[in-house]
Amino acid sequence: MSSRNYYRSWMDKTHLDPNTNLLTEEYAEGIGEFMRLVQQQPKANTSTCSSCNNNRIIKEWDGSTSEPQPVDRLEEPDVDNGVGHLVGLARRASTCPSSSQALFAPPDPMIIQQLQNKDDRIVVLETQNATILAELAGQKKTNEEILEKMKRLFPAEFS
């Protein structure tokens, strides 16, 4: 059965349940299947027709046939995800600014003040740390002197 006949036979069926006057389950499944297929397809290349007076949206031909095909004949296109492909290195159009031409925004004065406060606190902590280290070095020297005196006074205890 050609896809055209398959499509026609499906479209000619009534899709309303005669008892409930609601859409049949087959129709709802068909719509769901169609939506899944649409979401799997790559984005269409669309643009405004510049030579038309009404600026209609035109779609570039993607090489597919216009007739619908049954689900078992639809395939996802193979995508080459090979290593070594360079992406995004094409030259930019002159209307697109490069990243080196980014606009400079002056920093927020509040952020500058916070950074200055943190710098001041760091300086204070560094001086406190230096003072503590000097005190520890002095204490260590004093402890060593006391230990030497103890060794001289009580040589039997330290042998």
Coordinates of C-alpha atoms in Angstrom, one line a residue:
M1 CA 0.0 0.0 0.0
S2 CA 1.5 3.3 -1.0
S3 CA 1.8 6.0 1.6
R4 CA -0.7 8.1 -0.2
N5 CA -3.3 5.3 0.0
Y6 CA -2.4 4.8 3.7
Y7 CA -2.9 8.5 4.4
R8 CA -6.2 8.7 2.5
S9 CA -7.7 5.6 4.1
W10 CA -6.8 7.0 7.5
M11 CA -8.3 10.5 6.7
D12 CA -11.5 9.1 5.2
K13 CA -12.4 7.3 8.5
T14 CA -14.6 9.1 10.9
H15 CA -12.8 10.1 14.1
L16 CA -15.7 10.8 16.3
D17 CA -17.1 8.0 18.5
P18 CA -20.8 7.7 17.5
N19 CA -21.9 7.0 21.1
T20 CA -20.0 9.8 22.9
N21 CA -19.4 12.2 20.1
L22 CA -15.7 12.5 21.3
L23 CA -12.6 11.9 19.4
T24 CA -11.6 8.2 19.1
E25 CA -8.6 6.8 20.9
E26 CA -7.0 5.9 17.5
Y27 CA -7.2 9.5 16.4
A28 CA -5.8 10.8 19.7
E29 CA -2.9 8.3 19.4
G30 CA -2.3 9.4 15.8
I31 CA -2.1 13.1 16.9
G32 CA 0.2 12.2 19.8
E33 CA 2.4 10.2 17.4
F34 CA 2.5 13.1 14.9
M35 CA 3.5 15.6 17.6
R36 CA 6.3 13.3 18.8
L37 CA 7.6 13.0 15.2
V38 CA 7.4 16.8 14.7
Q39 CA 9.4 17.4 17.9
Q40 CA 12.1 14.9 16.8
Q41 CA 12.6 16.7 13.4
P42 CA 15.3 19.4 13.1
K43 CA 14.2 23.0 13.0
A44 CA 12.9 24.1 9.6
N45 CA 14.9 26.9 7.8
T46 CA 12.3 29.6 7.6
S47 CA 12.7 33.2 6.6
T48 CA 10.6 36.1 5.3
C49 CA 10.3 36.3 1.6
S50 CA 12.0 39.6 0.8
S51 CA 10.8 39.8 -2.8
C52 CA 7.1 39.3 -1.9
N53 CA 4.8 42.2 -1.1
N54 CA 3.0 40.4 1.7
N55 CA 6.2 39.1 3.4
R56 CA 5.0 35.5 3.6
I57 CA 7.0 33.0 5.5
I58 CA 8.7 30.5 3.1
K59 CA 10.3 27.2 3.9
E60 CA 13.5 26.0 2.2
W61 CA 13.1 22.6 0.5
D62 CA 14.7 20.0 2.7
G63 CA 14.7 17.3 0.1
S64 CA 11.8 15.3 1.5
T65 CA 8.6 14.4 -0.3
S66 CA 5.5 16.3 0.4
E67 CA 3.3 13.3 0.9
P68 CA 2.9 11.9 4.4
Q69 CA 4.6 8.7 5.2
P70 CA 3.6 5.9 7.6
V71 CA 5.4 5.9 10.9
D72 CA 7.4 2.8 10.1
R73 CA 9.1 4.5 7.2
L74 CA 10.1 7.7 9.0
E75 CA 13.7 7.7 10.2
E76 CA 15.8 10.1 12.2
P77 CA 18.7 11.6 10.2
D78 CA 22.2 10.5 11.2
V79 CA 24.2 13.2 12.8
D80 CA 28.0 13.2 12.6
N81 CA 29.3 13.9 16.1
G82 CA 32.9 13.2 15.2
V83 CA 35.8 14.4 17.2
G84 CA 37.7 17.3 15.7
H85 CA 34.9 19.2 14.1
L86 CA 35.3 23.0 14.7
V87 CA 32.1 24.7 15.6
G88 CA 31.4 28.4 15.5
L89 CA 34.6 29.5 13.8
A90 CA 33.0 31.1 10.8
R91 CA 33.5 34.8 10.2
R92 CA 30.8 37.0 11.8
A93 CA 28.8 39.4 9.8
S94 CA 29.7 43.0 10.2
T95 CA 26.4 43.6 11.9
C96 CA 27.2 41.2 14.7
P97 CA 29.7 42.7 17.2
S98 CA 32.5 40.4 18.3
S99 CA 33.1 39.5 21.9
S100 CA 36.2 41.9 22.0
Q101 CA 33.9 44.8 21.3
A102 CA 31.7 44.3 24.3
L103 CA 30.3 47.4 25.9
F104 CA 32.0 48.4 29.2
A105 CA 29.8 49.1 32.1
P106 CA 31.3 51.0 35.1
P107 CA 31.4 48.8 38.2
D108 CA 28.7 49.3 40.9
P109 CA 30.0 51.7 43.7
M110 CA 28.5 49.4 46.3
I111 CA 30.5 46.4 45.0
I112 CA 33.7 48.6 45.0
Q113 CA 33.1 49.6 48.6
Q114 CA 32.5 46.0 49.7
L115 CA 35.8 44.9 48.0
Q116 CA 37.6 47.8 49.7
N117 CA 36.2 46.7 53.1
K118 CA 37.3 43.1 52.5
D119 CA 40.8 44.3 51.5
D120 CA 41.0 46.3 54.8
R121 CA 39.9 43.3 56.8
I122 CA 42.5 41.1 55.1
V123 CA 45.3 43.6 56.0
V124 CA 44.1 43.6 59.6
L125 CA 44.0 39.8 59.7
E126 CA 47.5 39.6 58.2
T127 CA 49.0 42.0 60.8
Q128 CA 47.3 40.0 63.6
N129 CA 48.6 36.8 62.2
A130 CA 52.2 38.2 62.0
T131 CA 51.9 39.4 65.7
I132 CA 50.7 36.0 66.8
L133 CA 53.5 34.2 65.0
A134 CA 56.1 36.6 66.6
E135 CA 54.6 35.9 70.0
L136 CA 54.7 32.1 69.4
A137 CA 58.4 32.3 68.3
G138 CA 59.2 34.3 71.5
Q139 CA 57.3 31.7 73.6
K140 CA 59.1 28.8 71.9
K141 CA 62.5 30.4 72.7
T142 CA 61.5 31.0 76.3
N143 CA 60.3 27.3 76.6
E144 CA 63.6 26.1 75.2
E145 CA 65.6 28.2 77.7
I146 CA 63.5 26.8 80.6
L147 CA 64.0 23.2 79.4
E148 CA 67.8 23.7 79.2
K149 CA 67.8 25.1 82.8
M150 CA 65.7 22.1 83.9
K151 CA 68.1 19.7 82.3
R152 CA 71.1 21.3 84.1
L153 CA 69.3 21.3 87.4
F154 CA 67.9 17.8 87.2
P155 CA 70.1 15.8 84.8
A156 CA 68.9 12.4 86.2
E157 CA 65.3 13.2 85.2
F158 CA 66.1 13.9 81.5
S159 CA 68.4 10.9 80.8

